[in-house]
CSV table of C-alpha atoms in Angstrom, one decimal:
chain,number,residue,atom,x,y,z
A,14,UNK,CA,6.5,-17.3,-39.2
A,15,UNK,CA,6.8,-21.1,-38.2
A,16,UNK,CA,4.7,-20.3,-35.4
A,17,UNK,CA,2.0,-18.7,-37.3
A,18,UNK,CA,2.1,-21.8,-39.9
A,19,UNK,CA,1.8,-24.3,-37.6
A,20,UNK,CA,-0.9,-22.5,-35.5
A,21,UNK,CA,-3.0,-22.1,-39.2
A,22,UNK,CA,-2.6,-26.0,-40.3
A,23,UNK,CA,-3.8,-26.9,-36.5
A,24,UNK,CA,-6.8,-24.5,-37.1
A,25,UNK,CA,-7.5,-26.0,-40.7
A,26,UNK,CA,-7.2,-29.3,-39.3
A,27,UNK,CA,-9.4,-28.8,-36.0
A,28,UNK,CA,-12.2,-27.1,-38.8
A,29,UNK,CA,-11.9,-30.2,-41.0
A,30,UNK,CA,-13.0,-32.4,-37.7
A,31,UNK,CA,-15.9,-29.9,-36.5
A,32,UNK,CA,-14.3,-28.9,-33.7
A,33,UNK,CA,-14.3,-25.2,-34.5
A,34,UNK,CA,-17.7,-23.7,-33.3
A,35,UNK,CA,-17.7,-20.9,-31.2
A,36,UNK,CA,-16.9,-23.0,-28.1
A,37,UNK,CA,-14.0,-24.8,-29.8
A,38,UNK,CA,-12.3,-21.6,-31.4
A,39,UNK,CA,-12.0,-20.1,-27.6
A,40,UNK,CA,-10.6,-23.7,-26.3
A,41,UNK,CA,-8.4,-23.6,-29.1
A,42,UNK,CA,-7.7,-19.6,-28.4
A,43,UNK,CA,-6.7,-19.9,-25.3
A,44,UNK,CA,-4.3,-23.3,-25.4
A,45,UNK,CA,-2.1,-21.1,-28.4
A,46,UNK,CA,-1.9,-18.1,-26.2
A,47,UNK,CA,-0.8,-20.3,-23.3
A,48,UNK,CA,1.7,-22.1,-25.8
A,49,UNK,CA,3.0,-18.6,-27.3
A,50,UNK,CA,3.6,-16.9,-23.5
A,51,UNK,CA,5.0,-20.3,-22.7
A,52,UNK,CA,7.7,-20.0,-25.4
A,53,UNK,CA,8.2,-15.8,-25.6
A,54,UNK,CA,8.1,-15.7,-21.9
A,55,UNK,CA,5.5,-13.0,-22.1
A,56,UNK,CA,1.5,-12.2,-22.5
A,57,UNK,CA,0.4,-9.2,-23.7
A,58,UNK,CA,-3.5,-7.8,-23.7
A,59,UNK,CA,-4.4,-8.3,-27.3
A,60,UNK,CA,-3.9,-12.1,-26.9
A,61,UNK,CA,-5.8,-12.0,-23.5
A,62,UNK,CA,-8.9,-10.3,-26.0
A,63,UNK,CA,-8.4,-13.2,-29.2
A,64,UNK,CA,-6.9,-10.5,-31.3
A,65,UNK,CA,-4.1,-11.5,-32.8
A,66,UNK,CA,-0.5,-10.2,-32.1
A,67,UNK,CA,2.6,-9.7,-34.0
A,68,UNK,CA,5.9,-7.9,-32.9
A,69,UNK,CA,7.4,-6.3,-31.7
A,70,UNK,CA,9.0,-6.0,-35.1
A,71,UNK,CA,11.5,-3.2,-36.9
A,72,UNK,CA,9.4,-0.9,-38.1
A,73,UNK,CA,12.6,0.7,-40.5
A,74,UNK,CA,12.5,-2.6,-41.9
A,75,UNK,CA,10.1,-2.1,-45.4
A,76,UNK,CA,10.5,-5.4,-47.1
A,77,UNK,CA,10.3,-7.1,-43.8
A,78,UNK,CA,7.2,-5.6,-42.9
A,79,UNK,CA,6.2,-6.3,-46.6
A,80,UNK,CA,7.1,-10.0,-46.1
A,81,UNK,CA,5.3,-10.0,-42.5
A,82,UNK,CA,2.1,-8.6,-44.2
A,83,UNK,CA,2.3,-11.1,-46.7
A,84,UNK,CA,2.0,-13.7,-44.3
A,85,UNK,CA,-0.6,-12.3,-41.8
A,86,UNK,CA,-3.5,-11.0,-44.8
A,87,UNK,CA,-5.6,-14.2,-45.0
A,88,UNK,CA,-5.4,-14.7,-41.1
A,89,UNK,CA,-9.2,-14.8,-40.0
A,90,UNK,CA,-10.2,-11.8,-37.5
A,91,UNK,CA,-8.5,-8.8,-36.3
A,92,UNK,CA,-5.4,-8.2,-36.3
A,93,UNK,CA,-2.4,-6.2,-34.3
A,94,UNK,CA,1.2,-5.6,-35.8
A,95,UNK,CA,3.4,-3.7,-33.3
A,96,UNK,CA,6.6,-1.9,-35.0
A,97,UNK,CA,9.0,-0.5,-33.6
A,98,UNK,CA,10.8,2.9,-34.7
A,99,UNK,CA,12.9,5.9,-33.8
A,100,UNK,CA,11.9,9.4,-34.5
A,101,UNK,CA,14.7,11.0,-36.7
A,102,UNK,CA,15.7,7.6,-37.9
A,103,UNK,CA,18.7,7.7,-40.7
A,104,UNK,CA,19.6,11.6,-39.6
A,105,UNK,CA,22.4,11.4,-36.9
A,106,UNK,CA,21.4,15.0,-35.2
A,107,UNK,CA,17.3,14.3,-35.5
A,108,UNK,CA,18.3,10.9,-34.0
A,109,UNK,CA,20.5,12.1,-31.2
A,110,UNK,CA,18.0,15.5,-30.4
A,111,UNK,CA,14.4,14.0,-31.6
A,112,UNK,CA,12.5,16.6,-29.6
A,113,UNK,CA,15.1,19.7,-31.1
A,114,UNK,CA,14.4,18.6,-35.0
A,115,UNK,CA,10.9,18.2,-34.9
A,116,UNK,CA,10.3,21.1,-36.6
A,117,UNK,CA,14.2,22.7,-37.2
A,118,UNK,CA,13.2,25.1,-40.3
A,119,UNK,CA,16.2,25.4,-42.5
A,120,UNK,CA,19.4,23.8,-42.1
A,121,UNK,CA,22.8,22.4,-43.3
A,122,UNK,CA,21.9,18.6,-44.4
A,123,UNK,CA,26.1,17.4,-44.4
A,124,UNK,CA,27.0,19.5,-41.0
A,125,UNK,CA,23.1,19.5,-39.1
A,126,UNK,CA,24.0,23.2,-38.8
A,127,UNK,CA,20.7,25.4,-38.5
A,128,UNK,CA,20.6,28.6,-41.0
A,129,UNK,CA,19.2,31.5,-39.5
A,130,UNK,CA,17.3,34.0,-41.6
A,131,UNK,CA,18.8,37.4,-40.5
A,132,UNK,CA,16.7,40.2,-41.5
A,133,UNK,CA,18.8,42.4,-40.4
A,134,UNK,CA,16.7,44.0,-37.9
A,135,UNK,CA,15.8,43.4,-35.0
A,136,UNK,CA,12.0,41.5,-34.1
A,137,UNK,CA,9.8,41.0,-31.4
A,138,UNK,CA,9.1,37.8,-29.8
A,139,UNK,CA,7.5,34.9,-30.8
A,140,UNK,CA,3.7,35.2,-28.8
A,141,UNK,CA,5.3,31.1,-27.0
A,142,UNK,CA,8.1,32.7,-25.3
A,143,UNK,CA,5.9,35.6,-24.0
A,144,UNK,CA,3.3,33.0,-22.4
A,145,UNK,CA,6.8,31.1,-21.1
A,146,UNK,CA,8.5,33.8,-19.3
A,147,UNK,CA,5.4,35.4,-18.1
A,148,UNK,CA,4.1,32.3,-16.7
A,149,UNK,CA,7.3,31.9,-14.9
A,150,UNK,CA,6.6,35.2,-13.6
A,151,UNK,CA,3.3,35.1,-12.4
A,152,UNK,CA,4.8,31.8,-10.7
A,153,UNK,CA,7.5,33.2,-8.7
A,154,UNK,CA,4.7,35.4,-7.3
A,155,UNK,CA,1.6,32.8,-7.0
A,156,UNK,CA,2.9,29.3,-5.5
A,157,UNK,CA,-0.9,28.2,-6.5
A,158,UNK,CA,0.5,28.7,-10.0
A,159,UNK,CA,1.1,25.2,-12.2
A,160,UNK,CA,2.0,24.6,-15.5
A,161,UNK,CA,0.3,21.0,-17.8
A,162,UNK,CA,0.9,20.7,-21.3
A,163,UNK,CA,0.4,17.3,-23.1
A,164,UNK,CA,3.7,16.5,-24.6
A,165,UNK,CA,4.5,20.4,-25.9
A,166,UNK,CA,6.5,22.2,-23.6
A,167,UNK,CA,9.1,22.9,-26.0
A,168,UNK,CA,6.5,24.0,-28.4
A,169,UNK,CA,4.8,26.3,-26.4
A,170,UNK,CA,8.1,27.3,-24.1
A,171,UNK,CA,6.9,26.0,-20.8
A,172,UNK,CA,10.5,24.9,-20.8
A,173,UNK,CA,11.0,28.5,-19.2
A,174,UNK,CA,9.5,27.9,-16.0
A,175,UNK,CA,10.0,23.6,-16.3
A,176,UNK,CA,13.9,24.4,-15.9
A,177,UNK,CA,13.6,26.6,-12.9
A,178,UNK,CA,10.6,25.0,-11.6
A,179,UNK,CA,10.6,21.0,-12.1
A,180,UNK,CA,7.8,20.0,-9.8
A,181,UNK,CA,5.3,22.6,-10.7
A,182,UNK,CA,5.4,21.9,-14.1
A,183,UNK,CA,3.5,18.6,-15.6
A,184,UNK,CA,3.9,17.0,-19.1
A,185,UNK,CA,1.6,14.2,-19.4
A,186,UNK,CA,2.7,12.7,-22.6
A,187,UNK,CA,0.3,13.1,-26.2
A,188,UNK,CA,-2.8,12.7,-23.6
A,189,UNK,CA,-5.0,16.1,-24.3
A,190,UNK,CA,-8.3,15.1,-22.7
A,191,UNK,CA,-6.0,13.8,-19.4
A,192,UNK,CA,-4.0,16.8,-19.4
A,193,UNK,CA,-7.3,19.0,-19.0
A,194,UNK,CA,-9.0,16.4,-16.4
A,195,UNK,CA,-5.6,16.6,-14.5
A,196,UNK,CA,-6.3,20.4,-14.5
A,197,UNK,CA,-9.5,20.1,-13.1
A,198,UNK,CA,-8.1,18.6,-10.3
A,199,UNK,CA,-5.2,20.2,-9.7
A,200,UNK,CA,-7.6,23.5,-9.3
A,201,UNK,CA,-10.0,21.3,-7.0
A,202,UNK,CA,-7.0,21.3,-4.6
A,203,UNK,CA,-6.5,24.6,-4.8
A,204,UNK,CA,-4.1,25.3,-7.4
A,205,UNK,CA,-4.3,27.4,-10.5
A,206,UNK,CA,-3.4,25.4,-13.2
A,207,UNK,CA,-2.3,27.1,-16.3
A,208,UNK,CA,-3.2,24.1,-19.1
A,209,UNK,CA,-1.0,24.9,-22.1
A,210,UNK,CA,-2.6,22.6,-25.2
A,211,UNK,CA,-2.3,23.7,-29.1
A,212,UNK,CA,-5.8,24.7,-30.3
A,213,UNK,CA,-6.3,22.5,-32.9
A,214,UNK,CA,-5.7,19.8,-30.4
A,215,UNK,CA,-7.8,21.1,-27.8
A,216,UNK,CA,-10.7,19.4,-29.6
A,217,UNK,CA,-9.4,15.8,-28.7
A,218,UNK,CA,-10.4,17.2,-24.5
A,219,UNK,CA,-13.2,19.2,-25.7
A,220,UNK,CA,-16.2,17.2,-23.8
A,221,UNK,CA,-13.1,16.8,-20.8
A,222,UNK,CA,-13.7,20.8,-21.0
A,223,UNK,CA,-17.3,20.5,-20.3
A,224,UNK,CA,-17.5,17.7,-17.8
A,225,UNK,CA,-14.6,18.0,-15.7
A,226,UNK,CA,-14.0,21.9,-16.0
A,227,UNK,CA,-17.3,23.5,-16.5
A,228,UNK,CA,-19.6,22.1,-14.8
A,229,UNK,CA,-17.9,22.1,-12.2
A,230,UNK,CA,-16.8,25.6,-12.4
A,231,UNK,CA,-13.4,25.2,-11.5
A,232,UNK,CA,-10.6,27.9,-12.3
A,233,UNK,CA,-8.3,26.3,-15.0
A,234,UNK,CA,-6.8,28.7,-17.3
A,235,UNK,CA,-6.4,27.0,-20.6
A,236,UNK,CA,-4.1,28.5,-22.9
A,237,UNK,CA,-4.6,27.3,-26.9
A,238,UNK,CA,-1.7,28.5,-28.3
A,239,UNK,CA,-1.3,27.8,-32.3
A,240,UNK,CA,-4.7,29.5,-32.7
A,241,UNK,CA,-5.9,30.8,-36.3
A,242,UNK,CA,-3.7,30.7,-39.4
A,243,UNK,CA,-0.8,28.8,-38.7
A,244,UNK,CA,1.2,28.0,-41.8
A,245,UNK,CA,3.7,25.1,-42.2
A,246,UNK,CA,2.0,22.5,-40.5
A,247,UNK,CA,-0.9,22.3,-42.7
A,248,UNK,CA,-4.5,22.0,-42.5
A,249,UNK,CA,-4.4,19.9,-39.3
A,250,UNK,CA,-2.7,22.1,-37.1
A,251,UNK,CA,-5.3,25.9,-37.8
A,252,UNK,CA,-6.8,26.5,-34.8
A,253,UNK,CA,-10.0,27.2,-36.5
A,254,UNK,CA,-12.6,26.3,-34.6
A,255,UNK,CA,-11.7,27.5,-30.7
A,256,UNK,CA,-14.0,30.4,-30.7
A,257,UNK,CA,-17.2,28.7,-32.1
A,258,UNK,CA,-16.5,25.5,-29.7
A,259,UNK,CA,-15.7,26.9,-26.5
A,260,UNK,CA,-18.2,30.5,-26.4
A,261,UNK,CA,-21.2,27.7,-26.3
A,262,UNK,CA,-20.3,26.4,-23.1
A,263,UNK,CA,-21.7,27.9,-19.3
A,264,UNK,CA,-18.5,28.9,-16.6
A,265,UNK,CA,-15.9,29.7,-19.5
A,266,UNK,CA,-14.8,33.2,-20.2
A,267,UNK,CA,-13.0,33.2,-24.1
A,268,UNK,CA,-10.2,35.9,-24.8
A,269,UNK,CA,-8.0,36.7,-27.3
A,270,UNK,CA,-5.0,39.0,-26.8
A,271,UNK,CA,-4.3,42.0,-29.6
A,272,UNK,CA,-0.8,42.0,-28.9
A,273,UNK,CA,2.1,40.5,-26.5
A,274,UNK,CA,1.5,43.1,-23.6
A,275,UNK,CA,-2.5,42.1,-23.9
A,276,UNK,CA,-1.4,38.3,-23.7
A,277,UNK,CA,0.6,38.8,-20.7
A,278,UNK,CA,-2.1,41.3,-19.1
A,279,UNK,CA,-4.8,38.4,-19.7
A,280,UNK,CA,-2.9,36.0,-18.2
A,281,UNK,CA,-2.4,38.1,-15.0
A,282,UNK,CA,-6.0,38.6,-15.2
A,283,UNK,CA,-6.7,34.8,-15.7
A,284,UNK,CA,-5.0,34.1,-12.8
A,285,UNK,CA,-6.7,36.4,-9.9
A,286,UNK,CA,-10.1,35.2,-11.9
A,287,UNK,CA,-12.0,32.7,-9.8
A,288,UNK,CA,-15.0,32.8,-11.9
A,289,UNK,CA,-14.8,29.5,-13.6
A,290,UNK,CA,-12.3,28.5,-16.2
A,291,UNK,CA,-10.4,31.2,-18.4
A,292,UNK,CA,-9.6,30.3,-22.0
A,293,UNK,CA,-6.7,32.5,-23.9
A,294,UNK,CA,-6.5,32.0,-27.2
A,295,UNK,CA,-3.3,33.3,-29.4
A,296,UNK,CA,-1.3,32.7,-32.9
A,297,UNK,CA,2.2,31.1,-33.5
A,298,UNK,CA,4.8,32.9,-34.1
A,299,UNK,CA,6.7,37.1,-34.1
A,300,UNK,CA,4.4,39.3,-32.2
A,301,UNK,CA,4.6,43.0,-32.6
A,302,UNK,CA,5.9,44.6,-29.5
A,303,UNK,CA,9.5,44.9,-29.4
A,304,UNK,CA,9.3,46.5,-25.7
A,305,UNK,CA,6.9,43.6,-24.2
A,306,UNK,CA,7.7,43.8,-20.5
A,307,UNK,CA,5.4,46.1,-19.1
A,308,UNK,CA,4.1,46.1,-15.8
A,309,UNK,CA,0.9,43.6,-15.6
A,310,UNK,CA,-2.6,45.0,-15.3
A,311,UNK,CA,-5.6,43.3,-14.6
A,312,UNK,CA,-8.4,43.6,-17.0
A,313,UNK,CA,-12.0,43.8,-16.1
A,314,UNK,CA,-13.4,40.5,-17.8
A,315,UNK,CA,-15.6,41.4,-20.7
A,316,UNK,CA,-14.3,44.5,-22.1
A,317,UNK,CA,-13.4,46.1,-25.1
A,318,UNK,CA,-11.6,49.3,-26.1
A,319,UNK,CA,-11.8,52.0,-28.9
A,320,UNK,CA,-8.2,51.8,-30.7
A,321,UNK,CA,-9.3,54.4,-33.2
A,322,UNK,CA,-12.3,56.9,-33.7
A,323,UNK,CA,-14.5,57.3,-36.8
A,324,UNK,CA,-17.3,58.2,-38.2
A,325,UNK,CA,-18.5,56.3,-41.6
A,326,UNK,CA,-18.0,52.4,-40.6
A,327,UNK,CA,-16.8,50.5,-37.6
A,328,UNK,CA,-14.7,47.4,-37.7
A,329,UNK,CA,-14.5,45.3,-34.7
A,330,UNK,CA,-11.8,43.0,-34.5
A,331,UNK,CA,-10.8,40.1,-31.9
A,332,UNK,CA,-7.2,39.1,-31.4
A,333,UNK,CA,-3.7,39.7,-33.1
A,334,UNK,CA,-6.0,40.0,-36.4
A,335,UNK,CA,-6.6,43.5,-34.9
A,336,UNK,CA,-3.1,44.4,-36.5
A,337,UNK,CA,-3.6,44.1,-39.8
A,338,UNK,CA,-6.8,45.9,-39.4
A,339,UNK,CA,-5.4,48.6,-38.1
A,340,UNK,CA,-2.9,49.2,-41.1
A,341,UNK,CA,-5.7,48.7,-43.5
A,342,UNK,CA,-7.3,51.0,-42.0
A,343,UNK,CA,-4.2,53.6,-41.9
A,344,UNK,CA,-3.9,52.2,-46.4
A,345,UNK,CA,-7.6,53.5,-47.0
A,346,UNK,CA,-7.4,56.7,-44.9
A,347,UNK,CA,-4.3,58.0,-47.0
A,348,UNK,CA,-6.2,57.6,-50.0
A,349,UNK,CA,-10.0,58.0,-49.3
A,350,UNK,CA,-12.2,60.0,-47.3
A,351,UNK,CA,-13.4,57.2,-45.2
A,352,UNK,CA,-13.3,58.0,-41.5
A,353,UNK,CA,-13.3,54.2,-39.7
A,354,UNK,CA,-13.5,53.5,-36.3
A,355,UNK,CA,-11.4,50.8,-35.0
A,356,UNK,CA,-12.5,48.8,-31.8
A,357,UNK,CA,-10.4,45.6,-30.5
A,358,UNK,CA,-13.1,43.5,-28.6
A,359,UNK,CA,-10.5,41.4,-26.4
A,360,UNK,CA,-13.6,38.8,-25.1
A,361,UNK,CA,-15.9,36.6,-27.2
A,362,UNK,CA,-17.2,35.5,-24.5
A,363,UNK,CA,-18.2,37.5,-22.5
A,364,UNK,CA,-19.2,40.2,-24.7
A,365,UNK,CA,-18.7,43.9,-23.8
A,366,UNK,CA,-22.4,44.5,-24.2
A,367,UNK,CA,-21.5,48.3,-23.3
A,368,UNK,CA,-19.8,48.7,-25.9
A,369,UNK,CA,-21.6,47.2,-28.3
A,370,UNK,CA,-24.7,49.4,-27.5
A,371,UNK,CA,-22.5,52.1,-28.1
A,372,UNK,CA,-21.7,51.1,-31.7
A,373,UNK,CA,-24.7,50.0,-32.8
A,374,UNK,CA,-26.2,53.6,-32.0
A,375,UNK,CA,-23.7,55.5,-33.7
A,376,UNK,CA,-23.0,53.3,-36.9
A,377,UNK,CA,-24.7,51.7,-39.7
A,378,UNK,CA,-22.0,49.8,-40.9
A,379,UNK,CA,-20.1,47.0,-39.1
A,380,UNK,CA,-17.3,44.7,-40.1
A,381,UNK,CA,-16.2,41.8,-37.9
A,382,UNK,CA,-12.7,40.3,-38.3
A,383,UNK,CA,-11.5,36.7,-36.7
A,384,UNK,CA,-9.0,34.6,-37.0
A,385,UNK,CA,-11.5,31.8,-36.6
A,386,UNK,CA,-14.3,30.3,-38.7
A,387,UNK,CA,-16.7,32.7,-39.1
A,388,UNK,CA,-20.0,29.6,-38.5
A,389,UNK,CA,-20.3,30.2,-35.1
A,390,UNK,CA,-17.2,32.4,-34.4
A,391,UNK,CA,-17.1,36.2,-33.2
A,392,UNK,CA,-18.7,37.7,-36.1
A,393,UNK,CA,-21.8,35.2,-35.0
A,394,UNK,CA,-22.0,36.4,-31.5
A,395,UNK,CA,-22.1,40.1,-32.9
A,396,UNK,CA,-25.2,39.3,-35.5
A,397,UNK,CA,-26.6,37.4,-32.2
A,398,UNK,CA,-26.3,40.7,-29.9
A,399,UNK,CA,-27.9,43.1,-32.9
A,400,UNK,CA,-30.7,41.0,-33.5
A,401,UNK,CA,-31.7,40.2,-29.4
A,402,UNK,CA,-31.3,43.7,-28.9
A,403,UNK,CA,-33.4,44.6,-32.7
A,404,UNK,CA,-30.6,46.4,-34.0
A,405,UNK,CA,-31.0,46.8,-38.1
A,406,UNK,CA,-27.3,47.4,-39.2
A,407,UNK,CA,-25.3,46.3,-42.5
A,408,UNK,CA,-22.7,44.0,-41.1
A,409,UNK,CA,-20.4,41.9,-42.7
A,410,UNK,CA,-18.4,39.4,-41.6
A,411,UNK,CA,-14.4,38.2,-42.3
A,412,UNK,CA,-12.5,34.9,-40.6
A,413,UNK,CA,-11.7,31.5,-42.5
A,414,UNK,CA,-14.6,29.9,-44.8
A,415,UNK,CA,-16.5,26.9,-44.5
A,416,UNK,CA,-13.5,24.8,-45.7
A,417,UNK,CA,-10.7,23.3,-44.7
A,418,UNK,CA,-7.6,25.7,-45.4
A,419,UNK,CA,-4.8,24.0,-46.8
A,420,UNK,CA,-0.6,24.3,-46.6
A,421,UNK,CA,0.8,27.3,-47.0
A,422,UNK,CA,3.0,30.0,-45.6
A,423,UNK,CA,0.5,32.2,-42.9
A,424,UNK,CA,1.1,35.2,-45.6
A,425,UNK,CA,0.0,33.1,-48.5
A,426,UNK,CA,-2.9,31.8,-46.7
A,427,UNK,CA,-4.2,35.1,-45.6
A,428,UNK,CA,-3.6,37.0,-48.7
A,429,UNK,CA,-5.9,33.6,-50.3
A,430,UNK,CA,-8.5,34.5,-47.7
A,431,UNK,CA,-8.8,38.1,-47.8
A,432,UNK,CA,-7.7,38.5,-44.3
A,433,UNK,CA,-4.4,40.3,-44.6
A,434,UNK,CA,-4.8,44.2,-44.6
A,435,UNK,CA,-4.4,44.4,-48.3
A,436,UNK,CA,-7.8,42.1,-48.2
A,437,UNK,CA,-9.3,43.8,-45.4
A,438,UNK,CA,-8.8,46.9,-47.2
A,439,UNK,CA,-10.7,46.4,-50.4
A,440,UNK,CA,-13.8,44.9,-48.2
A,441,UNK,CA,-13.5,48.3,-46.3
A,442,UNK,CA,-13.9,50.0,-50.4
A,443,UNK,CA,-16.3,47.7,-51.4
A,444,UNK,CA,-18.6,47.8,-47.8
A,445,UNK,CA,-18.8,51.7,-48.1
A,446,UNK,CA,-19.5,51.6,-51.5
A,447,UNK,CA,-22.7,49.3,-51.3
C-alpha cells in the first residue's frame, strides 16, 4: 500500500512538471518496475507489459481484498490482482481430497461421510467406467493405444488405465485445444490416441479439431463424454451442440452409441479405423446393460440397424435417446393400433444412406430423436438426405430447442422438453393423428 502511494504522488508530481507524455510515462514505467523487482526480489510479465501488478494476495481474505480494491480503483490503466486460494477451502475432507469432492453428491456435513442412495437393486454402469475399463482393454492389446484428457481423468475414469498404465496416459491440465493438438501429434507418430474431453468443453479445441486433426487427416479418436442432457451441472456443462459442430467438418466420422455394449463396440471400431479422426459421443451417467462385457465387434462405419419393424410411422433415433424411444414405443402399442418401426442410426456422420433409402420408400411418416440441438443436429442431416434425394415425407423432428436449457435433474429436464418416453409418446399420437 505504501508502495502504491508513493509510486501515485511521484506520478502526480512528475504530471504537475510535464514530464508525463508518452515518452516520460515509459521512463517513469520502467525505473518503478526496476525499483519494485529490486525490493520483492522478483519480476513478473505483467510489469514487463506496463500492466500493473498486485499479489500474490489471500484470496479467502474478503475484507482484505475489499480494502485492496479500495486502494487500486482510481489507478490509471489496466490492472492485474493475483489471489491466491485453495479448492475446498473451510471443509477439512474437500481440503485434504480437492479432486474426490468436486462433485461428492450427498453426504454427512459433521463426519464427511458420503450417503449412498441404495435402491435396492442392482444397476448397470455409469457409460465413464465402460469407456475406462474398455480403453484399458483395448490397450493391453494395442501398444499404439494412448489415453489425453485435459484435467478429467477422474471424471471420465481414465484413472482405470492411468493406474495400471502411467506413461501412456496424459493429463495436460484445463488446456482443451492443447490436449487435442497433442493428439494430433501423438497419431502423427504413430500412436492412436484416444482424446477423452467433456462435450461441452470440446468447443474451447473446436478450430484445434479442424486445423490440427482434420486437415490433416490423422486418426485421433475423440471421445466427448457428458454429451446431451446432463443435469446438475447446469446449463454450461449440456453437451448440446457436438453433433451440429463436428458433422460439418471433411475427415471426421460422428457416432453415438445406443447402449454400453455399442459404446465399447465403437471404440474397438475407432481404433482399427485409419480413415481420419473418429468422434464418440455419449451421456453421463447409469447405462442400461447390466451384462456389458461382451466380446468386441467391429462395426462397418456408417451403419444403422432396424431395432423394431412397423408399418404406420418410423422413428429414427441416434444415441442412448434410442431407449426411451423404444419404451414409448412399447406405451403406445399396448394401447393403440399403431404399428412403429424403430431404427437406431448409430452415425451422423456418415449417414447410412442404405438405409435411409429404404425408409423413405416404405414410410410416409418420420420422427427423428437427438440428444442434441435440433439447428443443425441429426434430424437436419435427415431433412438434408430427403430433399437431395427429392423425397416428399412428413417428418418431424425432437432434440433440445433453440435455447439454452437450464438446471435441473436429467428427468426434469427431459420430461420439460418432451424428450422422455412419456413426451415421445404423445408426439407419436399427435404425428399419426395429423
Amino acid at each position: 500500500k505504501t508502495y502504491n502511494r508513493i509510486r501515485y504522488e511521484a506520478y502526480r508530481a512528475l504530471r504537475k512538471l510535464g514530464l508525463m507524455n508518452e515518452q516520460g510515462k515509459a521512463k517513469v514505467q520502467r525505473i518503478f518496475n526496476t525499483i519494485k523487482a529490486t525490493v520483492s526480489h522478483q519480476n513478473n510479465i505483467f510489469e514487463g507489459m506496463n500492466i500493473r501488478y498486485f499479489g500474490p494476495v489471500d484470496g479467502h481474505d474478503v475484507k482484505g481484498l475489499v480494502r485492496i480494491l479500495q486502494d487500486i480503483k482510481d489507478f490509471k490503466g489496466p490492472k492485474v490482482i493475483h489471489l491466491i486460494t485453495k479448492k475446498g477451502k473451510g471443509y477439512k475432507p474437500a481440503e485434504d481430497f480437492a479432486t474426490e469432492w468436486h462433485a461428492p453428491g450427498k453426504f454427512n456435513k459433521d463426519t464427511g461421510e458420503r450417503i449412498e442412495v441404495k435402491s435396492g437393486k442392482k444397476t448397470p454402469p455409469v457409460f465413464q467406467d465402460v469407456f475406462g475399463s474398455t480403453l484399458l482393454e483395448l490397450a493391453k492389446q494395442n501398444p499404439a493405444i494412448v489415453g489425453v484428457t485435459p484435467a478429467m481423468p477422474t471424471g471420465c475414469s481414465m484413472t482405470i488405465m492411468s493406474e495400471e498404465m502411467p506413461a501412456r496416459c496424459f493429463d495436460v491440465g484445463i488446456a482443451e485445444g492443447h490436449a487435442v493438438t497433442f493428439s494430433a501429434g501423438l497419431a502423427r507418430e504413430g500412436k492412436i490416441p484416444f482424446c477423452n474431453i467433456y462435450s461441452s468443453f470440446m468447443q474451447r479445441a473446436y478450430d484445434n479439431v479442424i486445423h490440427d486433426i482434420a486437415i490433416q487427416n490423422l486418426p485421433v479418436v475423440l471421445c466427448l463424454d457428458r454429451a446431451g442432457i446432463v443435469g446438475s451441472d447446469g446449463v454450461t456443462h449440456h453437451g448440446a451442440f457436438d453433433l451440429a459442430y463436428l458433422r460439418c467438418i471433411p475427415n471426421l466420422t460422428v457416432a453415438s452409441p445406443y447402449n454400453e455394449i455399442e459404446l465399447r463396440n465403437l471404440m474397438y471400431t475407432a481404433q482399427l479405423s485409419n480413415k481420419g479422426a473418429f468422434a464418440i459421443r455419449y451421456p453421463r451417467g447409469i447405462g442400461y446393460e447390466y451384462d456389458w462385457r461382451k466380446p468386441l465387434q467391429e462395426i462397418q462405419v456408417g451403419t444403422g440397424r432396424c431395432i423394431k419393424e412397423g408399418k404406420d410411422i418410423a422413428i429414427l433415433s441416434l444415441g442412448p435417446i434410442g431407449n426411451s424411444v423404444k419404451k414409448a414405443i412399447e406405451n403406445i402399442e399396448q394401447t393403440t393400433e399403431l404399428k412403429v418401426a424403430h431404427y437406431d442410426l448409430r452415425f451422423i456422420k456418415p449417414l447410412d444412406e442404405k438405409l435411409l433409402h429404404e425408409i423413405a420408400t416404405k414410410f410416409a411418416r418420420i420422427i427423428t430423436v437427438e440428444d442434441g440441438v435440433l439447428k443443425g443436429g441429426f434430424g437436419s442431416a435427415i431433412l438434408e438426405f430427403m430433399a437431395d434425394n427429392n423425397y416428399h415425407l412428413q417428418i418431424k423432428r425432437l432434440g433440445l430447442p433453440d435455447y439454452f436449457v437450464e438446471h435441473g435433474s436429467p428427468q426434469e429436464l427431459y420430461h420439460e422438453l418432451g424428450l422422455d418416453e412419456e413426451g415421445i409418446e404423445k408426439t407419436i399420437q399427435h404425428f399419426s393423428q395429423d
